Amino acid sequence: MSVLCKEMFELPEGIIYLDGNSLGALPKGAAARAVKTIEDEWGAELIRAWNVAGWMDLPRVVGNQIVPLIGAPKDSVATGDTLSIKVYQALAAGLQMRPDRRVILSDTGNFPSDLYMAQGLTGLLGQGYELRTVSPEEVANAISDEVAVVMLTHVDYRTGRLHDMKAITELAHQKGAVMLWDLAHSAGAVPVDITGCAAEFAVGCTYKYLNGGPGAPAFIYVRPDIVEAIQPALSGWLGHDAPFAMEPGYRPAMKTERMRVGTPAILQLVVLQEALKAWEGVAMSELRAASIALSERFISGIEDTCPMLTLASPRDPERRGSQVSFAFPEGYAAMQAVIDKGVIGDFRAPDIMRFGFTPLYLDEADIDSAVARIAEVMTSESWREAKYQTRSRVT
């Protein structure tokens, strides 16, 4: 079957959207679902909607829509809060599981926010805790019996380089370390088997390939056999086993629900719930094949027409996620000119022009048109115009 379902998304005419790896496109039906929730549930039912509209159970219900996309079992994923909070929760829990160890190991290519959360946590704990980073290629050899938690992002946000999830998790476990995977650029982009690799924790966001919209809730997976032993560092009211018992002491819920913290963001959750309908019946193996075909076509086209751009992503498609990056010294200005031509990608410092491939709403004709427009910008050097030189806050 084809995974292409372009008709399910609101795509502006004349725009080729190659930035779904940063913010997914708006699914048709999402706006109407938000309006329905506002008017028919909040408006008509008021506070009764927590019960009659099932608001309280939404984090679990939506989590179960995500589990097939990451190879997790039912009821092992909770949604809510932000990815940084979920990273913090998983890291803190992992350190508690290895009280005799003091090292969080990550790589220098990891997403900065993940590293910031680790830095903040180790600074708070003191007592010799440290974040240790090595190059992505050195991770395997750096996993020692000092390491409590190995924290890695599966797909590199700059280049799309793909870690070998199963192999690294096995190495971590051989050394007695806990494994935490960030799936921000993996969920909905590449096949993931979190159960098969036996990692203890995984986290991710839902506004990229899952199309949940800006500010969409994050998710956290905890391996079912350890979840009841986890003591949440952020013991929020909604992670309590019986929130409305109003007990003075914290008693965690018996499953991954204990990783809930604050009141669920209902409007964001219902939009995400609607967005995830696009994945019904989609086989991740077929989506991956389509992604590789589109990205290979793009690389070939750009290298044939834009010799001034240098491929920054792995050449082997099996070693990268669903994005392709090219390096160019004036990459920011060039990307702004490309966007003006109707091809939306983005820029990552210091020199990366980044393009995402989302087979749900991209086809070969889109790729060929994108290549032609990018080539026009690069060969004409229109990016030199003054209007493209000033950087916006979001790049």
XYZ file of N, CA and C in Angstrom, residues 11 22 34 70 142 155 157-158 162 165 208 233 279 298 305 310 325 384:
54
model
N -2.193 21.799 3.246
C -0.912 22.195 2.675
C -1.108 23.430 1.808
N 10.716 19.354 11.935
C 10.771 20.402 12.952
C 9.373 20.744 13.464
N -10.482 20.821 17.724
C -10.210 21.786 18.792
C -11.439 22.640 19.066
N 6.379 3.160 18.062
C 7.696 2.980 18.674
C 7.915 1.539 19.141
N 32.972 4.192 25.189
C 32.965 5.015 26.401
C 32.030 4.481 27.474
N 18.183 9.743 16.410
C 18.508 10.391 15.140
C 19.045 11.786 15.432
N 19.797 15.522 15.335
C 18.927 16.593 14.835
C 19.578 17.420 13.743
N 20.906 17.487 13.691
C 21.565 18.294 12.662
C 21.715 17.525 11.347
N 22.111 8.172 12.334
C 21.279 7.228 13.079
C 22.156 6.335 13.956
N 20.362 1.472 17.686
C 19.666 1.397 18.970
C 19.873 0.070 19.679
N 6.662 17.042 15.651
C 7.454 16.877 14.434
C 6.718 15.922 13.490
N 10.845 11.640 40.203
C 11.493 12.803 40.805
C 10.541 13.986 40.851
N -2.009 7.855 10.974
C -1.105 6.705 11.052
C -1.829 5.370 11.066
N 16.325 13.283 -3.653
C 16.686 14.660 -3.318
C 18.207 14.847 -3.345
N 22.970 19.473 -9.316
C 22.692 20.869 -9.696
C 23.336 21.910 -8.789
N 27.511 20.808 0.263
C 28.217 19.591 0.661
C 27.314 18.739 1.543
N 20.777 16.793 5.333
C 21.384 18.089 5.590
C 22.536 18.336 4.631
N 22.381 36.286 -1.708
C 23.246 37.417 -1.327
C 22.452 38.698 -1.054
